[in-house]
XYZ file of C-alpha atoms in Angstrom:
638
model
C 46.601 12.447 46.578
C 48.355 8.592 45.408
C 49.241 6.417 47.840
C 51.003 2.924 47.848
C 48.797 0.482 50.135
C 51.518 -1.562 50.937
C 52.323 0.591 53.702
C 49.004 2.111 54.895
C 48.589 -0.064 57.968
C 50.429 -2.325 60.195
C 48.744 -4.441 62.517
C 48.893 -4.488 66.558
C 49.199 -7.329 68.014
C 46.195 -9.605 68.886
C 45.645 -10.359 72.144
C 41.887 -11.481 72.397
C 39.846 -12.096 69.058
C 37.132 -9.777 69.356
C 33.227 -10.364 68.385
C 31.213 -8.329 66.763
C 28.421 -7.452 69.120
C 27.338 -4.610 67.587
C 25.970 -5.508 64.130
C 22.669 -5.767 62.949
C 20.058 -7.251 65.589
C 17.416 -9.325 64.416
C 14.460 -7.475 63.147
C 16.351 -4.315 62.229
C 16.547 -3.140 58.589
C 18.290 -4.700 56.122
C 21.633 -3.143 54.747
C 20.824 -0.525 51.746
C 18.550 -1.549 49.599
C 20.875 -1.596 46.383
C 23.777 -2.174 47.489
C 26.625 -0.005 46.755
C 30.535 -0.976 47.010
C 33.278 0.815 47.860
C 35.374 -0.493 45.158
C 36.298 0.981 41.769
C 34.596 -1.624 39.201
C 34.920 0.711 36.536
C 31.699 2.845 37.144
C 33.008 6.446 38.077
C 33.961 6.687 41.744
C 34.327 9.524 44.331
C 35.464 9.998 48.026
C 32.480 10.760 50.058
C 32.011 10.671 53.890
C 29.691 8.112 55.026
C 28.797 6.648 58.612
C 26.325 5.854 61.410
C 26.672 5.773 64.623
C 25.316 8.047 67.828
C 25.775 11.596 68.858
C 29.231 12.023 71.333
C 28.651 13.644 74.579
C 31.403 15.477 76.749
C 33.559 13.503 78.538
C 35.815 14.601 81.591
C 38.994 13.851 82.641
C 38.941 11.701 85.745
C 40.118 13.673 88.132
C 43.906 12.753 90.047
C 45.272 10.282 87.924
C 48.905 9.466 88.152
C 49.079 7.965 84.427
C 46.701 9.656 81.782
C 46.380 7.417 78.140
C 42.476 8.831 76.989
C 41.490 6.998 74.796
C 38.654 7.697 72.732
C 36.835 4.428 71.846
C 33.168 4.557 69.606
C 31.976 2.281 67.389
C 30.256 3.655 64.437
C 28.883 2.110 60.679
C 29.918 2.606 57.397
C 26.663 2.294 55.024
C 28.323 0.721 52.297
C 30.173 -2.790 51.506
C 34.114 -1.886 52.029
C 36.275 -4.319 50.403
C 39.584 -5.818 51.442
C 42.864 -3.015 50.744
C 39.804 -0.252 49.984
C 41.113 2.907 51.444
C 39.357 4.502 54.584
C 40.037 7.780 56.031
C 39.084 9.297 59.210
C 39.002 13.532 59.836
C 39.487 15.363 62.655
C 39.089 19.083 62.443
C 42.029 20.766 63.958
C 41.510 24.222 64.479
C 42.938 26.992 66.978
C 41.395 29.436 68.406
C 39.888 31.333 65.895
C 36.180 31.581 66.660
C 34.454 34.204 68.180
C 33.460 33.867 71.729
C 30.333 32.326 72.632
C 29.988 31.233 68.717
C 29.729 27.594 68.533
C 31.167 25.358 65.305
C 32.051 22.191 64.353
C 36.269 22.841 65.607
C 38.250 21.740 68.368
C 40.833 24.641 70.079
C 44.098 23.848 70.394
C 46.566 25.898 72.400
C 49.359 23.567 72.784
C 51.033 21.289 71.209
C 50.278 17.966 70.669
C 50.589 14.353 69.407
C 48.368 12.094 68.230
C 47.645 8.320 67.034
C 44.974 6.877 65.856
C 43.686 2.953 65.460
C 41.017 1.089 63.729
C 39.318 -1.608 65.325
C 38.070 -4.434 63.653
C 35.956 -6.668 64.499
C 34.965 -4.204 67.173
C 35.101 -5.704 70.237
C 32.075 -4.816 72.663
C 33.131 -6.228 75.367
C 36.386 -4.799 75.766
C 36.005 -1.717 78.132
C 39.114 -1.315 80.058
C 42.250 -2.972 78.384
C 44.316 -0.536 76.713
C 45.563 -3.084 73.905
C 41.951 -4.326 72.218
C 42.212 -7.380 69.813
C 42.105 -6.195 66.035
C 43.798 -2.988 65.684
C 45.301 -1.429 62.676
C 47.286 1.596 63.149
C 46.393 4.249 60.632
C 48.839 6.943 58.621
C 47.979 10.248 58.774
C 48.115 11.563 55.084
C 50.226 14.232 55.611
C 53.560 12.846 56.180
C 52.722 8.679 55.885
C 53.745 8.355 59.576
C 51.718 7.012 62.200
C 51.755 10.311 64.484
C 50.552 13.275 63.214
C 52.283 16.150 65.209
C 50.507 19.259 65.876
C 51.451 23.066 66.814
C 49.648 25.694 67.452
C 49.765 28.199 64.030
C 50.568 25.569 62.061
C 48.781 25.373 58.079
C 46.624 22.347 58.939
C 42.913 22.813 60.443
C 42.318 18.985 59.808
C 43.831 15.498 60.304
C 43.267 13.386 58.368
C 44.377 9.991 58.568
C 44.234 6.222 56.404
C 44.087 3.083 56.165
C 43.312 -0.052 53.705
C 40.871 -2.139 54.894
C 42.474 -5.305 56.385
C 39.593 -7.368 54.716
C 35.549 -7.195 53.435
C 34.090 -5.568 55.857
C 29.846 -5.982 55.243
C 27.636 -2.641 55.180
C 26.213 -1.489 58.921
C 28.960 -3.942 60.375
C 30.754 -2.134 63.442
C 34.122 -0.820 63.390
C 36.095 1.321 66.054
C 38.443 4.220 65.768
C 40.697 4.998 68.590
C 42.545 8.271 68.947
C 45.497 8.540 71.517
C 46.687 12.260 71.625
C 49.066 14.043 74.313
C 51.792 16.897 74.530
C 54.763 16.450 73.292
C 58.027 16.157 75.118
C 58.728 19.604 77.008
C 55.185 20.403 78.293
C 55.010 21.516 81.532
C 51.998 21.875 84.909
C 48.920 20.408 85.615
C 46.413 18.907 82.674
C 43.959 21.925 82.775
C 41.174 23.448 80.641
C 44.211 25.203 77.946
C 45.633 22.185 76.814
C 42.287 21.488 74.655
C 40.341 24.264 75.553
C 37.041 22.982 73.870
C 36.027 19.328 71.956
C 32.500 20.371 70.270
C 29.924 17.797 70.870
C 29.196 17.722 67.248
C 30.377 15.583 64.564
C 29.944 11.815 65.541
C 29.276 9.143 63.412
C 30.248 7.276 66.957
C 28.843 4.756 68.900
C 28.670 4.231 72.843
C 32.248 3.285 74.249
C 34.033 5.378 75.981
C 37.101 4.635 77.811
C 39.825 6.097 79.732
C 43.127 3.834 81.152
C 44.868 5.276 84.024
C 47.799 3.514 82.798
C 50.648 3.181 80.091
C 49.287 1.585 77.088
C 51.945 -0.358 74.968
C 50.393 1.424 71.300
C 52.283 4.402 72.605
C 55.263 3.015 74.785
C 56.376 0.930 72.115
C 56.232 3.559 69.813
C 59.450 5.967 69.066
C 57.430 7.970 67.065
C 55.857 9.319 70.313
C 56.966 11.646 72.262
C 55.827 10.462 75.425
C 54.657 6.934 77.343
C 53.801 8.832 80.581
C 50.936 10.548 80.213
C 50.067 13.621 82.453
C 47.860 13.596 85.803
C 44.792 14.796 85.338
C 44.594 18.310 87.865
C 40.991 18.215 90.627
C 40.424 21.635 89.473
C 39.994 20.862 85.932
C 36.968 22.601 84.536
C 34.904 21.994 81.129
C 35.703 18.945 78.576
C 38.628 18.415 77.431
C 40.751 15.336 76.909
C 39.724 13.655 74.033
C 38.809 14.140 70.288
C 35.894 12.527 68.068
C 35.952 11.337 64.772
C 35.357 13.565 62.496
C 34.029 11.949 59.523
C 34.896 8.791 57.689
C 35.179 8.747 54.204
C 35.488 5.870 51.085
C 35.756 5.437 47.644
C 31.700 5.097 46.157
C 29.820 5.106 42.780
C 29.590 8.860 42.139
C 25.426 8.087 42.048
C 25.643 7.543 45.812
C 24.169 9.749 47.862
C 25.337 11.490 51.232
C 23.393 13.634 53.361
C 25.501 16.214 56.029
C 23.414 17.315 58.106
C 24.233 20.277 59.737
C 22.018 21.605 61.930
C 21.556 22.270 65.611
C 20.433 20.324 68.288
C 17.022 19.307 67.099
C 18.793 17.604 63.612
C 21.256 16.281 66.070
C 19.123 14.377 68.408
C 20.991 16.273 71.467
C 18.416 15.358 74.037
C 17.411 12.084 73.272
C 17.841 9.657 76.364
C 15.776 11.463 77.922
C 11.880 10.939 78.615
C 9.917 9.012 76.388
C 12.658 7.540 74.296
C 10.960 4.284 74.164
C 12.684 1.645 72.080
C 14.939 4.063 70.371
C 18.038 3.844 72.473
C 19.214 6.740 74.581
C 22.677 8.898 75.218
C 24.192 5.705 75.797
C 22.403 3.588 72.946
C 22.826 2.419 69.868
C 22.769 4.004 65.572
C 19.590 5.268 66.703
C 19.650 6.538 69.628
C 20.726 9.876 70.394
C 20.516 10.567 66.535
C 18.072 13.396 65.254
C 15.918 13.051 62.524
C 17.872 13.828 59.797
C 20.309 10.661 60.596
C 17.133 8.906 60.742
C 15.793 9.870 57.598
C 19.191 8.894 55.924
C 18.706 5.445 57.567
C 15.071 5.263 56.256
C 15.886 5.446 52.742
C 19.176 3.313 52.914
C 21.349 6.709 52.533
C 24.568 7.652 53.553
C 24.660 10.741 56.002
C 27.174 12.848 57.552
C 26.578 13.949 61.087
C 27.890 17.310 61.636
C 25.197 18.888 63.712
C 26.015 20.989 66.641
C 23.557 22.195 69.449
C 22.658 25.442 70.277
C 23.953 25.947 66.112
C 22.126 29.141 64.589
C 22.295 31.135 61.693
C 23.149 34.006 63.445
C 26.389 32.466 65.003
C 27.603 31.007 61.681
C 27.581 34.279 59.941
C 30.415 35.420 62.990
C 32.320 32.097 63.425
C 34.425 31.623 60.576
C 32.252 29.383 58.623
C 34.940 28.734 56.282
C 36.531 26.306 58.775
C 33.489 24.194 58.395
C 32.698 24.637 55.029
C 36.653 23.235 54.425
C 35.321 20.274 55.935
C 32.173 19.802 54.511
C 33.853 20.026 50.929
C 36.231 17.110 52.649
C 32.692 15.183 53.345
C 31.886 15.777 49.822
C 28.240 15.282 50.401
C 25.532 15.424 47.781
C 22.643 16.959 49.696
C 22.495 19.255 53.228
C 20.174 19.499 56.026
C 21.235 22.795 57.161
C 20.368 24.183 60.579
C 16.491 25.230 61.104
C 16.081 28.761 62.912
C 15.318 27.439 66.232
C 17.814 29.417 67.619
C 17.514 32.269 65.041
C 13.877 34.029 66.150
C 15.657 37.042 67.795
C 16.456 38.953 64.294
C 16.283 42.694 63.663
C 12.745 43.905 62.532
C 12.687 44.468 58.255
C 12.450 47.628 57.609
C 10.202 49.863 55.584
C 11.444 50.776 52.034
C 12.913 54.314 51.439
C 14.945 55.913 49.120
C 18.644 54.804 50.386
C 21.391 52.653 49.408
C 20.687 48.823 49.902
C 22.984 45.834 49.368
C 22.441 42.800 48.337
C 20.318 40.316 50.610
C 18.871 43.269 52.156
C 14.469 43.089 53.253
C 12.792 45.473 52.688
C 8.318 45.921 53.390
C 6.092 47.953 51.132
C 2.082 47.427 50.824
C 2.076 44.550 52.259
C 4.583 42.980 50.597
C 8.357 41.608 51.923
C 11.259 41.180 48.750
C 14.779 40.793 49.101
C 17.571 42.321 47.233
C 18.954 40.940 44.402
C 21.232 43.935 43.507
C 22.024 46.400 45.750
C 22.641 50.639 44.714
C 20.641 53.491 45.085
C 17.011 53.311 44.710
C 14.531 54.873 42.629
C 11.803 57.270 44.017
C 8.873 54.590 43.535
C 8.772 51.983 46.093
C 8.922 47.703 44.439
C 5.523 46.265 43.890
C 4.113 43.442 42.396
C 5.141 39.660 43.178
C 7.545 38.545 40.691
C 11.532 39.006 40.562
C 13.906 41.258 38.968
C 11.533 44.246 39.849
C 13.497 47.514 39.054
C 14.120 50.089 41.861
C 16.581 52.478 40.503
C 20.171 50.142 40.891
C 18.367 47.983 43.230
C 16.821 44.620 41.812
C 14.365 43.521 44.417
C 12.403 39.799 44.146
C 9.039 39.311 46.413
C 9.456 36.572 48.911
C 5.973 36.932 50.449
C 3.568 38.462 51.876
C 4.091 41.109 55.139
C 0.839 39.840 57.328
C 2.488 38.550 60.579
C 2.710 40.013 63.743
C 6.477 39.670 63.137
C 9.299 40.649 60.561
C 11.936 38.626 61.895
C 11.234 35.702 59.379
C 11.635 38.259 56.813
C 15.062 39.239 58.133
C 16.597 35.827 58.316
C 16.268 35.085 54.508
C 18.622 37.414 53.915
C 20.997 36.020 55.995
C 20.046 32.321 55.179
C 21.040 33.328 51.078
C 24.092 34.248 52.535
C 25.332 31.616 54.269
C 23.941 29.281 51.337
C 26.152 30.708 48.905
C 29.087 29.730 50.883
C 27.435 26.327 51.241
C 27.515 26.214 47.507
C 31.043 27.766 47.171
C 32.205 24.763 49.137
C 29.636 22.383 47.925
C 29.034 23.588 44.334
C 26.779 20.407 43.082
C 24.977 19.800 46.766
C 21.443 20.255 46.846
C 20.490 22.324 49.882
C 17.027 21.442 51.949
C 16.688 23.284 55.238
C 14.003 22.282 57.476
C 10.857 23.972 58.538
C 10.313 24.888 62.418
C 9.564 22.559 64.782
C 6.944 24.237 67.988
C 8.770 25.465 71.547
C 6.101 25.283 73.954
C 5.658 24.661 77.625
C 3.403 23.292 79.512
C 5.026 23.462 82.929
C 2.395 24.548 85.973
C 2.659 24.988 89.543
C 2.121 22.958 92.584
C 0.279 24.216 95.337
C 1.362 21.528 97.737
C 3.912 18.195 97.803
C 4.471 16.101 100.236
C 7.625 13.742 99.891
C 7.888 10.015 101.592
C 11.227 9.056 102.477
C 10.299 5.653 103.310
C 8.559 4.791 100.072
C 9.833 8.072 97.786
C 6.435 9.355 96.843
C 6.139 12.425 95.670
C 2.795 13.802 95.913
C 2.347 17.184 94.195
C -1.341 19.158 94.293
C -1.935 20.874 90.622
C -4.581 22.751 89.114
C -5.308 20.519 86.282
C -5.193 16.622 86.156
C -8.031 15.895 83.687
C -6.269 14.593 80.765
C -3.642 12.627 82.385
C -3.776 8.818 83.033
C -2.037 6.817 85.519
C 1.504 5.684 83.954
C 1.451 8.929 81.736
C 4.665 10.894 81.789
C 5.434 14.242 84.050
C 8.131 16.175 84.105
C 9.014 17.888 87.942
C 11.329 20.971 88.584
C 12.143 23.595 91.267
C 12.779 21.498 94.005
C 15.887 20.989 95.818
C 17.887 18.770 96.146
C 18.645 18.094 92.687
C 17.175 14.667 93.354
C 13.900 15.222 93.421
C 13.836 17.474 89.677
C 13.029 14.874 86.380
C 12.183 17.721 84.089
C 15.394 17.071 82.004
C 17.155 13.806 82.351
C 14.060 11.159 83.048
C 10.392 12.253 82.877
C 8.693 10.100 85.456
C 5.846 8.019 85.142
C 2.513 9.096 87.390
C 2.070 6.383 89.937
C -1.445 7.511 91.509
C -4.228 9.962 90.950
C -6.166 11.523 93.598
C -8.403 14.363 92.485
C -6.240 17.314 91.660
C -3.429 15.327 93.617
C -0.851 13.261 91.795
C 2.022 10.779 92.884
C 5.354 9.868 91.445
C 8.033 7.498 92.582
C 11.443 8.745 93.275
C 13.996 7.164 95.263
C 14.062 6.443 98.771
C 16.006 8.380 101.695
C 16.041 11.563 100.251
C 16.535 14.985 102.000
C 12.996 16.924 102.935
C 12.756 19.037 99.611
C 12.467 22.805 99.429
C 11.735 25.405 96.745
C 8.636 25.778 94.494
C 7.390 22.636 92.568
C 6.248 22.693 89.255
C 5.360 20.106 87.088
C 5.656 19.821 83.004
C 2.018 17.606 82.805
C 2.195 16.022 79.187
C 4.275 17.407 75.743
C 2.012 14.597 73.979
C -1.120 16.226 74.737
C -1.286 19.474 73.329
C -4.369 20.639 75.299
C -1.557 21.420 78.419
C 0.752 23.689 76.030
C 1.065 27.216 75.620
C 3.517 28.474 72.970
C 6.571 30.446 74.435
C 6.899 34.022 72.957
C 7.299 34.479 69.380
C 6.266 31.226 68.516
C 2.530 32.314 68.702
C 0.310 31.169 66.397
C -0.894 33.011 63.178
C 1.637 35.724 64.248
C 5.065 34.528 65.005
C 8.714 34.339 63.224
C 8.010 30.682 63.221
C 4.674 30.997 61.023
C 6.348 33.274 58.517
C 9.834 31.495 57.978
C 7.686 27.838 57.724
C 5.575 29.399 54.957
C 8.262 30.928 53.158
C 10.388 27.811 53.259
C 7.510 25.635 51.872
C 6.726 27.917 49.136
C 10.334 29.510 48.316
C 8.299 32.489 46.015
C 10.397 32.768 43.071
C 13.130 30.178 43.795
C 14.600 33.736 45.928
C 16.502 30.766 48.464
C 18.985 28.035 46.912
C 17.197 25.448 47.950
C 15.591 22.897 45.961
C 12.706 21.623 48.574
C 12.117 22.019 52.323
C 12.367 19.004 54.914
C 8.953 20.217 56.757
C 9.607 18.928 59.716
C 7.663 21.641 61.293
C 4.367 20.293 59.668
C 4.566 16.968 61.865
C 5.913 18.068 64.723
C 2.964 20.244 65.294
C -0.858 19.367 66.302
C -2.852 19.082 62.998
C -0.027 19.116 60.814
C -0.453 22.524 59.493
C 0.783 23.980 56.393
C -0.594 27.295 56.313
C -0.423 30.200 58.829
C -4.117 29.788 59.702
C -3.673 26.319 60.903
C -0.613 27.127 63.123
C -1.122 25.952 66.212
C 2.823 26.562 67.954
C 1.764 23.270 69.936
C 3.369 19.786 69.987
C 1.408 16.947 68.125
C 0.112 13.842 70.143
C 1.844 10.990 69.073
C 0.397 7.425 67.432
C 1.093 6.247 70.256
C 0.048 5.052 73.931
C 0.510 8.450 76.006
C 2.206 5.912 79.131
C 4.730 4.843 76.309
C 5.537 7.691 74.045
C 6.171 11.568 74.418
C 7.129 13.601 71.545
C 9.014 15.955 73.718
C 10.780 15.593 76.905
C 11.094 19.735 77.246
C 8.695 21.648 75.012
C 11.571 22.010 72.670
C 13.314 18.997 71.364
C 11.814 15.683 70.023
C 12.262 12.569 71.988
C 13.722 9.671 70.166
C 9.944 8.659 69.812
C 9.624 12.315 68.108
C 12.212 11.974 65.870
C 11.792 8.655 64.402
C 7.901 9.937 63.720
C 9.240 12.700 61.891
C 11.802 10.926 59.936
C 9.354 8.341 59.152
C 7.130 10.668 57.795
C 9.711 12.639 55.812
C 10.958 9.837 54.443
C 7.294 8.829 53.194
C 7.034 12.185 51.466
C 7.116 11.407 47.403
C 8.518 15.285 46.373
C 10.921 14.901 48.976
C 11.968 11.400 48.692
C 12.669 12.126 45.006
C 15.086 15.079 45.521
C 17.122 12.740 48.193
C 17.676 9.256 45.975
C 18.907 11.881 43.248
C 23.075 12.366 43.676
C 23.049 15.013 40.768
């Protein structure tokens, strides 16, 4: 679309000049090793969405506010130099009630008409946290009608808002800029604000930073704009539930040379980094942290290689969900982002699959899988099978009208991995249709284990805050090491999910941790998460047992991809580096988390036996960044 630049932004009145508080800190990695500008300097240029930042968390409306102008204020970092006058596009997924229940996809569900206005803030003034009128704002226009206000009515054709602004000055790579999206219902809406106005804001797409804000007052950004239908905002209601109230920047797109790489991370909570900010995060930030805090290993990998990254991962996502949740909406967004490489989900949430059936004479369809004579096959062409079962380890194996490709040995106790290959291939075709030139790089699975033991006794000293627990085995624990406590009432005693606690003392089979003083005497059956960084304490969860599991089979398949059955270039072998012993074969699988090569007292690979901490994500990203075969694929756009 051709748009003249003279009307692309309107500078708002500056109250104070903000400093770039979120610029690169001393000792941080430099900007892109090969500096790429967003200007068209004679080379072929394309538009790609790239940015770094932290994943945003949910934020609930303030209950009982008399006036509400909700502002989601975030910092993010474009990994390219942007020249004054270059166009910067901001997108917002805008999809209405189309997904099946409990099928999480990247979307915002809207049930009522809304008006939206976006402003870009540069420089980003991190100190301004409460004023509704910050300095250095630039009004963005929407690309539908070149107006500052985007009016949305449910049922209209648009499924994604796109705002555009002309860069007011040269913006160096990895310098913080802000994004502020104000919104409210159009005139005529009645009733209290409840969870039906915005049904859900999915905690996903976020090249976004750490600062949220809500203002219980009018804002001149709206009040002085005659195109905005309301200056006074609806009151929040005390009965409100869920997490409505704001929307997040979906992607930021700039013009780059055609050889610029942009990785799209479209995984689940592991690639999202959803559980960071919990125990063991160390120096890498937390849920309210910086560009490294609360980002999964996919974003970290891109940053270590100085590549762009579009983070669109979603907690709880899976191949199962994507097959039923209207993936075309996500693919529309992905096509707009125009990545060169794709990191899809690992199968962490896909361990429950239909068993792969034995071959029989019947009608098969494309992507069906079967087992026969110790081998697993996938159908490349469907139809009626012949009278003799397929055999061999090749591709294009003739079986009546069916054509089979060998995908691996049938030597595991679980056949779910074979079935998942068929689902992955179906989805990869949809990825390819939306992004014809994208290189698909699926991750392997990291472990899922438990190290909880029951405490036979516990004593709490309300004066000191010391909680002393008697457990079966303390042989590998050390004073200063991390443990988690669960199962007690009140919740203030439980530390397993939000933050582990350090061991204060060890006496026989008793460990003492220090909690807040003055708590009510605890009740319940206490359990203790001993140490995720020590594989000796870990027990694989059901479905992840070593040598006979879904995880072992699918990891082996992704590492070998027999006959190129799956549309992928290479795997990102996160499972190898997350697992004890760094296995590459089923025989070596331990199904236990590796011990981090740091002092146990200062870091842990996982805080819950499922998700990596910041330490763990950074370690996996560093190992993958040092893999020559993987980096060779990642550093080439075409």
